[in-house]
Coordinates of C-alpha atoms and ligand atoms in Angstrom, one line a residue:
M435 CA -39.5 67.0 19.1
F436 CA -42.0 65.3 16.9
R437 CA -43.4 63.1 19.6
R438 CA -44.3 66.1 21.6
L439 CA -46.4 67.9 19.1
P440 CA -50.1 67.5 19.3
T441 CA -50.0 64.6 21.7
A442 CA -49.2 66.6 24.8
W443 CA -52.7 66.6 26.2
T444 CA -53.9 63.9 24.1
R445 CA -52.1 61.6 26.5
F446 CA -53.7 63.2 29.5
A447 CA -53.5 59.7 30.8
L448 CA -52.6 56.4 29.7
A449 CA -54.4 53.8 31.7
G450 CA -53.9 50.1 31.5
G451 CA -57.1 49.1 29.9
V452 CA -56.1 45.5 30.2
A453 CA -55.8 46.0 33.8
L454 CA -59.4 47.2 34.0
A455 CA -60.6 44.2 32.1
A456 CA -58.8 41.9 34.6
S457 CA -60.4 43.7 37.4
A458 CA -63.9 43.3 35.9
T459 CA -64.2 39.8 37.4
C460 CA -64.4 41.1 41.0
W461 CA -64.3 44.8 41.2
A462 CA -66.4 46.1 38.3
G463 CA -70.0 47.2 38.4
Q464 CA -70.1 50.9 37.8
P465 CA -70.3 52.6 34.4
L466 CA -67.0 54.1 33.5
W467 CA -66.1 57.4 32.0
I468 CA -62.8 58.1 30.3
S469 CA -61.1 61.2 29.1
L470 CA -58.8 60.9 26.1
G471 CA -57.2 62.9 23.4
D472 CA -58.3 63.2 19.8
D473 CA -56.0 60.6 18.4
A474 CA -57.0 57.9 20.9
Y475 CA -60.7 59.0 20.5
R476 CA -60.4 58.3 16.8
L477 CA -59.1 54.9 17.5
L478 CA -61.9 54.2 19.9
R479 CA -64.5 55.3 17.3
A480 CA -63.0 53.0 14.7
Q481 CA -63.7 50.1 17.1
Q482 CA -67.0 51.3 18.6
P483 CA -68.6 53.7 16.0
Q484 CA -71.6 54.3 18.3
V485 CA -69.6 56.2 21.0
V486 CA -70.0 59.9 21.2
S487 CA -67.9 62.5 22.9
V488 CA -70.1 64.2 25.5
T489 CA -67.6 66.9 26.3
E490 CA -64.9 68.3 24.0
V491 CA -62.4 70.7 25.4
A492 CA -59.5 72.4 23.7
V493 CA -56.5 72.4 25.9
P494 CA -53.7 74.8 25.1
V495 CA -50.4 73.1 24.9
S496 CA -47.2 75.1 24.5
V497 CA -44.8 73.4 22.3
G498 CA -41.6 73.9 20.4
R499 CA -38.7 76.2 20.9
F500 CA -40.7 79.3 20.1
G501 CA -43.3 78.5 22.7
A502 CA -46.0 78.6 20.1
R503 CA -49.4 77.7 21.5
M504 CA -51.2 74.8 20.0
H505 CA -54.4 73.2 21.0
D506 CA -55.1 69.6 21.7
R507 CA -58.7 68.3 21.8
V508 CA -59.8 66.2 24.8
H509 CA -62.9 64.1 24.8
V510 CA -65.0 62.6 27.6
V511 CA -66.9 59.4 26.7
R512 CA -68.9 56.7 28.4
V513 CA -67.4 53.3 27.9
D514 CA -67.9 49.7 28.6
E515 CA -65.0 48.3 30.6
D516 CA -64.7 45.4 28.2
W517 CA -63.7 47.7 25.4
L518 CA -60.7 49.0 27.1
P519 CA -58.2 46.2 26.4
A520 CA -58.8 46.6 22.6
L521 CA -58.4 50.4 22.9
S522 CA -55.3 50.0 24.9
D523 CA -53.9 47.6 22.3
A524 CA -54.7 50.0 19.4
V525 CA -53.1 52.9 21.2
H526 CA -50.0 50.8 21.8
R527 CA -49.9 49.6 18.1
D528 CA -50.9 52.8 16.3
L529 CA -49.8 55.6 18.6
H530 CA -46.8 53.8 20.0
R531 CA -47.5 54.4 23.7
C532 CA -49.2 52.7 26.5
G533 CA -52.7 53.2 27.8
G534 CA -54.2 56.3 26.3
F535 CA -57.0 57.3 28.6
V536 CA -57.9 58.3 32.1
V537 CA -60.7 56.6 34.0
H538 CA -63.2 58.6 36.0
D539 CA -66.0 57.5 38.4
S540 CA -68.6 59.8 37.0
L541 CA -69.3 62.2 34.1
G542 CA -69.1 65.1 36.6
S543 CA -65.6 64.2 37.8
A544 CA -64.4 63.5 34.2
R545 CA -65.6 67.0 33.1
E546 CA -64.1 68.6 36.2
A547 CA -60.7 66.9 35.5
V548 CA -60.6 68.1 31.9
Q549 CA -61.7 71.6 32.8
R550 CA -59.1 71.8 35.6
V551 CA -56.3 70.9 33.3
R552 CA -57.5 73.4 30.7
D553 CA -57.7 76.2 33.4
L554 CA -54.2 75.3 34.6
A555 CA -52.8 75.4 31.1
L556 CA -54.4 78.8 30.6
Q557 CA -53.1 80.4 33.7
P558 CA -49.3 80.3 33.8
E559 CA -48.7 80.2 37.6
A560 CA -47.4 83.3 39.3
V561 CA -43.8 82.9 40.2
A562 CA -43.7 82.5 44.0
G563 CA -41.1 85.1 44.7
G564 CA -39.2 84.4 47.9
K565 CA -41.3 81.4 48.8
Y566 CA -38.6 78.8 48.0
V567 CA -35.7 79.6 50.3
I568 CA -32.8 77.2 50.8
N569 CA -31.3 77.7 54.3
Q570 CA -31.3 74.3 56.1
Q571 CA -27.7 73.3 55.2
T572 CA -26.8 72.3 58.7
L573 CA -29.7 69.8 58.9
V574 CA -29.7 68.6 55.3
Q575 CA -26.0 68.0 54.6
P576 CA -25.6 65.2 57.2
M577 CA -28.8 63.6 56.1
V578 CA -27.7 63.6 52.5
A579 CA -24.4 62.0 53.6
A580 CA -26.3 59.3 55.5
V581 CA -28.2 57.9 52.5
Q582 CA -27.1 54.3 51.9
D583 CA -27.3 52.7 48.4
S584 CA -27.3 49.2 50.0
L585 CA -30.6 49.9 51.9
I586 CA -32.3 51.1 48.7
L587 CA -31.1 48.0 47.0
Q588 CA -32.6 45.9 49.7
T589 CA -36.0 47.5 49.4
I590 CA -36.1 47.2 45.6
D591 CA -35.1 43.6 46.0
S592 CA -37.8 42.8 48.5
L593 CA -40.6 44.7 46.7
S594 CA -39.7 43.2 43.4
A595 CA -39.6 39.7 44.9
I596 CA -43.4 39.9 45.5
Q597 CA -45.1 38.0 42.6
N598 CA -46.8 41.2 41.4
R599 CA -48.1 44.4 42.9
Y600 CA -51.2 44.8 40.8
Y601 CA -54.0 46.7 42.4
T602 CA -56.6 43.9 42.3
T603 CA -54.4 40.9 43.3
T604 CA -53.8 39.4 46.7
H605 CA -50.1 40.1 46.1
G606 CA -50.9 43.8 45.5
V607 CA -52.5 43.8 48.9
T608 CA -49.4 42.1 50.3
A609 CA -47.3 44.9 48.8
S610 CA -49.3 47.6 50.5
N611 CA -49.0 45.8 53.9
T612 CA -45.3 45.2 53.4
I613 CA -44.7 48.9 52.8
A614 CA -46.9 49.9 55.7
A615 CA -45.0 47.6 58.0
Q616 CA -41.6 48.8 56.8
W617 CA -42.6 52.5 57.3
A618 CA -44.2 51.7 60.7
A619 CA -40.9 50.1 61.8
L620 CA -39.0 53.2 60.8
A621 CA -41.5 55.3 62.8
A622 CA -41.3 53.2 66.0
G623 CA -40.9 55.3 69.1
R624 CA -41.9 58.5 67.5
S625 CA -45.3 59.8 68.8
D626 CA -45.3 62.5 66.1
V627 CA -45.2 60.0 63.3
S628 CA -48.0 57.8 62.2
V629 CA -48.7 55.3 59.4
S630 CA -52.1 54.7 57.9
Q631 CA -53.6 52.9 54.9
F632 CA -56.0 54.8 52.7
T633 CA -58.9 52.6 51.6
H634 CA -60.1 52.7 48.0
P635 CA -63.7 51.5 47.8
S636 CA -63.3 50.0 44.3
W637 CA -60.3 47.8 44.7
P638 CA -58.5 46.0 47.5
Q639 CA -55.0 47.6 47.4
K640 CA -54.7 50.4 49.9
S641 CA -52.4 53.4 49.5
V642 CA -50.0 53.9 52.4
I643 CA -49.5 57.3 54.1
L644 CA -46.9 58.1 56.7
T645 CA -47.3 61.5 58.5
I646 CA -44.7 63.4 60.4
Q647 CA -46.7 66.0 62.3
G648 CA -45.5 69.5 61.8
T649 CA -44.6 71.5 64.9
E650 CA -45.5 75.1 63.8
K651 CA -47.7 74.8 60.7
P652 CA -49.2 71.3 61.0
K653 CA -52.0 72.1 58.5
Q654 CA -49.6 72.6 55.7
H655 CA -48.4 69.4 54.0
V656 CA -45.3 68.6 52.1
V657 CA -46.0 65.4 50.1
L658 CA -43.4 62.9 48.8
G659 CA -44.9 60.0 46.8
G660 CA -44.4 57.1 44.4
H661 CA -46.6 54.3 43.3
M662 CA -46.5 50.8 44.8
D663 CA -48.3 48.9 42.0
S664 CA -46.8 47.1 39.1
I665 CA -48.3 45.9 35.8
L666 CA -47.6 43.9 32.6
S667 CA -48.6 45.5 29.4
G668 CA -49.9 42.2 28.0
G669 CA -52.5 41.9 30.7
M670 CA -52.6 40.8 34.3
S671 CA -54.1 38.0 36.4
E672 CA -53.7 37.0 40.0
N673 CA -50.4 35.2 39.6
S674 CA -48.8 37.1 36.8
R675 CA -45.1 37.9 37.4
A676 CA -44.7 41.6 37.4
P677 CA -41.5 42.6 39.4
G678 CA -41.7 46.3 38.7
A679 CA -38.2 46.8 40.1
D680 CA -37.7 50.1 38.4
D681 CA -41.4 51.0 37.9
D682 CA -41.8 51.8 40.7
A683 CA -40.1 49.8 43.5
S684 CA -37.2 52.1 42.9
G685 CA -39.2 55.2 43.7
I686 CA -40.6 53.6 46.8
A687 CA -37.1 52.5 47.8
S688 CA -35.7 56.0 47.3
L689 CA -38.5 57.5 49.4
T690 CA -38.1 54.9 52.1
E691 CA -34.4 55.7 52.4
A692 CA -35.1 59.4 52.5
L693 CA -37.6 58.7 55.3
R694 CA -35.1 56.6 57.2
V695 CA -32.5 59.3 57.3
L696 CA -35.1 62.0 58.1
L697 CA -36.4 60.1 61.1
A698 CA -32.9 59.0 62.2
S699 CA -31.9 62.7 62.4
G700 CA -34.6 63.3 65.0
M701 CA -35.5 66.5 63.2
R702 CA -39.0 67.8 63.9
P703 CA -40.4 69.7 60.8
K704 CA -42.4 72.9 61.1
R705 CA -44.8 71.8 58.4
T706 CA -46.3 68.3 58.2
I707 CA -44.4 65.9 56.0
Q708 CA -46.2 63.0 54.4
F709 CA -44.7 60.0 52.5
M710 CA -47.2 58.3 50.2
A711 CA -47.1 55.0 48.4
Y712 CA -50.0 55.2 45.9
A713 CA -52.1 52.2 44.9
A714 CA -53.4 51.8 41.3
E715 CA -51.2 54.3 39.4
E716 CA -50.8 51.9 36.5
V717 CA -54.5 51.9 35.7
G718 CA -55.0 55.6 35.4
L719 CA -53.4 57.3 38.4
R720 CA -56.5 56.1 40.4
G721 CA -54.9 55.9 43.9
S722 CA -53.3 59.4 43.9
S723 CA -56.3 60.8 42.2
A724 CA -58.5 59.7 45.1
I725 CA -56.1 61.1 47.6
A726 CA -55.7 64.4 45.9
A727 CA -59.5 64.7 45.5
D728 CA -59.8 64.0 49.2
Y729 CA -57.4 66.8 50.1
V730 CA -59.3 69.2 47.9
A731 CA -62.6 68.1 49.6
K732 CA -61.1 68.6 53.0
G733 CA -59.6 71.9 52.1
R734 CA -56.1 70.7 53.1
K735 CA -53.2 72.9 52.2
V736 CA -50.3 71.3 50.3
A737 CA -47.1 73.3 50.1
G738 CA -45.6 71.0 47.5
V739 CA -45.5 67.5 46.0
L740 CA -42.5 65.5 44.9
Q741 CA -43.1 62.4 42.8
L742 CA -40.5 59.6 42.5
D743 CA -41.5 57.1 39.8
M744 CA -38.5 55.3 38.2
T745 CA -35.2 56.3 39.8
N746 CA -32.8 53.5 39.2
Y747 CA -32.1 53.0 35.5
K748 CA -29.5 55.4 34.2
G749 CA -30.3 55.6 30.6
G750 CA -29.5 59.2 29.9
T751 CA -26.3 61.2 29.9
K752 CA -27.4 63.4 32.8
D753 CA -28.2 62.3 36.4
I754 CA -31.6 63.9 37.1
Y755 CA -34.2 65.0 34.6
L756 CA -36.8 67.4 35.9
Y757 CA -40.0 66.8 33.9
T758 CA -41.6 70.1 32.9
D759 CA -45.2 69.1 32.1
Y760 CA -47.9 68.7 34.7
T761 CA -45.5 70.2 37.2
S762 CA -44.9 73.7 38.7
A763 CA -42.2 75.7 37.0
A764 CA -41.5 77.7 40.2
Q765 CA -41.1 74.5 42.3
N766 CA -39.0 72.9 39.6
D767 CA -36.7 75.8 39.8
F768 CA -36.4 75.2 43.5
V769 CA -35.7 71.5 43.0
A770 CA -33.0 72.4 40.5
R771 CA -31.4 74.7 43.1
L772 CA -31.7 72.0 45.8
A773 CA -29.7 69.8 43.5
S774 CA -27.0 72.4 42.8
T775 CA -26.8 73.2 46.5
Y776 CA -26.7 69.6 47.9
L777 CA -25.7 67.5 45.0
P778 CA -23.2 69.8 43.2
D779 CA -21.5 66.9 41.4
L780 CA -24.7 65.8 39.7
T781 CA -25.9 67.0 36.3
V782 CA -29.5 68.1 35.9
A783 CA -31.6 68.5 32.7
T784 CA -35.2 68.7 31.8
D785 CA -37.6 66.7 29.6
R786 CA -41.3 66.0 29.4
C787 CA -43.6 63.0 29.1
G788 CA -46.1 64.9 27.0
Y789 CA -49.0 63.4 28.9
A790 CA -50.1 62.8 32.4
C791 CA -47.6 59.9 32.9
S792 CA -47.5 59.6 36.7
D793 CA -49.1 60.6 40.0
H794 CA -47.7 64.2 40.0
A795 CA -50.5 64.9 37.5
S796 CA -53.1 64.0 40.0
W797 CA -51.9 66.8 42.2
S798 CA -51.0 69.4 39.6
S799 CA -54.3 69.1 37.8
R800 CA -56.0 70.0 41.2
G801 CA -53.8 73.0 41.6
F802 CA -51.1 71.8 43.9
P803 CA -47.5 72.5 43.0
A804 CA -45.8 69.2 41.9
S805 CA -42.4 68.2 40.6
F806 CA -41.2 65.0 39.0
P807 CA -37.5 64.3 38.9
F808 CA -36.9 61.3 36.7
E809 CA -34.2 58.7 35.9
A810 CA -33.6 59.6 32.3
D811 CA -34.8 61.6 29.3
F812 CA -38.0 60.3 27.9
N813 CA -36.3 58.5 25.1
H814 CA -33.9 56.7 27.4
H815 CA -35.9 55.4 30.3
S816 CA -35.8 51.8 31.3
P817 CA -37.0 49.7 28.3
F818 CA -38.1 46.9 30.6
I819 CA -41.0 48.6 32.4
H820 CA -44.4 46.8 32.3
T821 CA -42.6 43.5 31.5
V822 CA -41.4 40.5 33.4
N823 CA -37.9 41.8 32.8
D824 CA -38.3 44.9 35.0
T825 CA -35.8 43.5 37.4
L826 CA -33.0 44.8 39.6
A827 CA -30.5 42.9 37.4
N828 CA -31.7 44.9 34.4
S829 CA -30.8 48.1 36.3
G830 CA -27.3 46.7 36.9
N831 CA -27.9 45.3 40.5
Q832 CA -27.0 48.7 41.8
A833 CA -28.9 51.5 43.6
A834 CA -26.5 54.3 43.1
H835 CA -28.8 56.1 40.7
A836 CA -31.8 55.7 43.0
A837 CA -29.7 57.1 45.9
K838 CA -29.4 60.5 44.1
F839 CA -33.2 60.8 44.2
A840 CA -33.3 59.8 47.9
K841 CA -30.9 62.6 48.6
L842 CA -32.9 65.1 46.6
A843 CA -36.0 64.0 48.4
V844 CA -34.5 64.6 51.8
A845 CA -33.4 68.1 50.8
F846 CA -36.9 68.8 49.4
A847 CA -38.7 67.6 52.5
V848 CA -36.5 69.5 55.0
E849 CA -36.2 72.7 53.0
L850 CA -39.9 72.9 52.1
A851 CA -41.1 71.8 55.6
N852 CA -38.9 74.3 57.5
Ligands
BES1114 N1 -43.5 55.1 35.5 C1 -44.5 55.2 34.4 C2 -44.5 56.6 33.8 C3 -43.3 56.9 32.9 C4 -42.9 56.0 31.9 C5 -42.7 58.1 33.0 C6 -41.9 56.3 31.1 C7 -41.7 58.5 32.1 C8 -41.3 57.6 31.2 C9 -45.9 55.0 35.0 O1 -46.0 54.0 36.0 C10 -46.8 54.6 33.8 O2 -46.6 53.5 33.3 N2 -47.7 55.5 33.5 C11 -48.6 55.2 32.4 C12 -49.7 56.2 32.4 C13 -50.7 56.0 33.5 C14 -51.7 57.1 33.5 C15 -51.4 54.7 33.5 C16 -47.8 55.3 31.1 O3 -46.9 56.1 30.9 O4 -48.2 54.6 30.1
ZN1115 ZN1 -45.6 52.1 34.8

């Protein structure tokens, strides 16, 4: 319980500061704005006493068994990219977590992000009565049965064999192209399915988006995503070895297998389904943030988002943990019912990160309903992430755990899209 207390918002995002420093050589240039919680802000001020918070927002955080409301203070500050590694180290050392801040392109977008999260916290969402119907058993059951662990294992193996998948390296670009090619191969022969790479102007790794065009409500999107990039917490350079087998080759592999069975079924969804492999998650959710912002700018409708980040290390006693922060309670309830309908042998529990720990937060903080089913409770996730030891061997050379998430993803895609 203690770890959840005032830090919930404080950790609105943990970005790899080291990562940013490494990127400074070729992709820097613009001034950076970060948002961070009070505790990380105090550490930054200890290192750079001249910095001042230009925006300070109190974000309500409900905590504890009695649902008592507490506030967490979030600051927006302008920083020099070179300070971020030291800040990141201090957060790691003194606050016992990674990162500690979210990067924004401008003061305006930093302020908007902070306000959005505050507004979201203030307005508990209306329960969408009747919206989440489960009635596609005939379609979903055979697809769930068709999920193969061995194919998930192969994808984790091939992605983690890439030297690293860092957002600024040539290998990170290779990872994007590899995923795009694998998804395009699955889409071959389907004129209603397309694969594109989303260009991010500030770094070379592109996000990958596969689209299955909806037949009846093509403007409404069902989004399933995970992040393609990997990182080492000690700092990255071009040839660092960062296998990221669990974080997050596993999520991409679960999604890829869900996609395979979905396409193999020949089913044509009513709503548009999109699979996304995000770039640059490990450095402040930057890829997903750009995509979600683009969807807002274009006025695109998103019926729901499912995030798979870390699916293959079974560290908890239950099978699937639905994370309750930065996610939609109504959609989480739907996901839990999908699990009891289609995966009745599995056990489902809830937990929370306590901060914006993955790409679901990029969507939920912009008002889109998101869910985040995760491999373990927060205290028992893979201990190897962000190290050279995040290998398939350290998840037991199996993909049975990741297969559960592939099955859940299939059910989510079909039920929400139809
Ligand atoms: N996969 C992790 C998120 C995670 C870790 C969720 C442990 C639950 C338990 C993700 O890739 C990550 O490392 N996120 C960063 C924050 C991000 C904003 C840079 C983190 O948690 O430090
Ligand atoms: Zn990570």
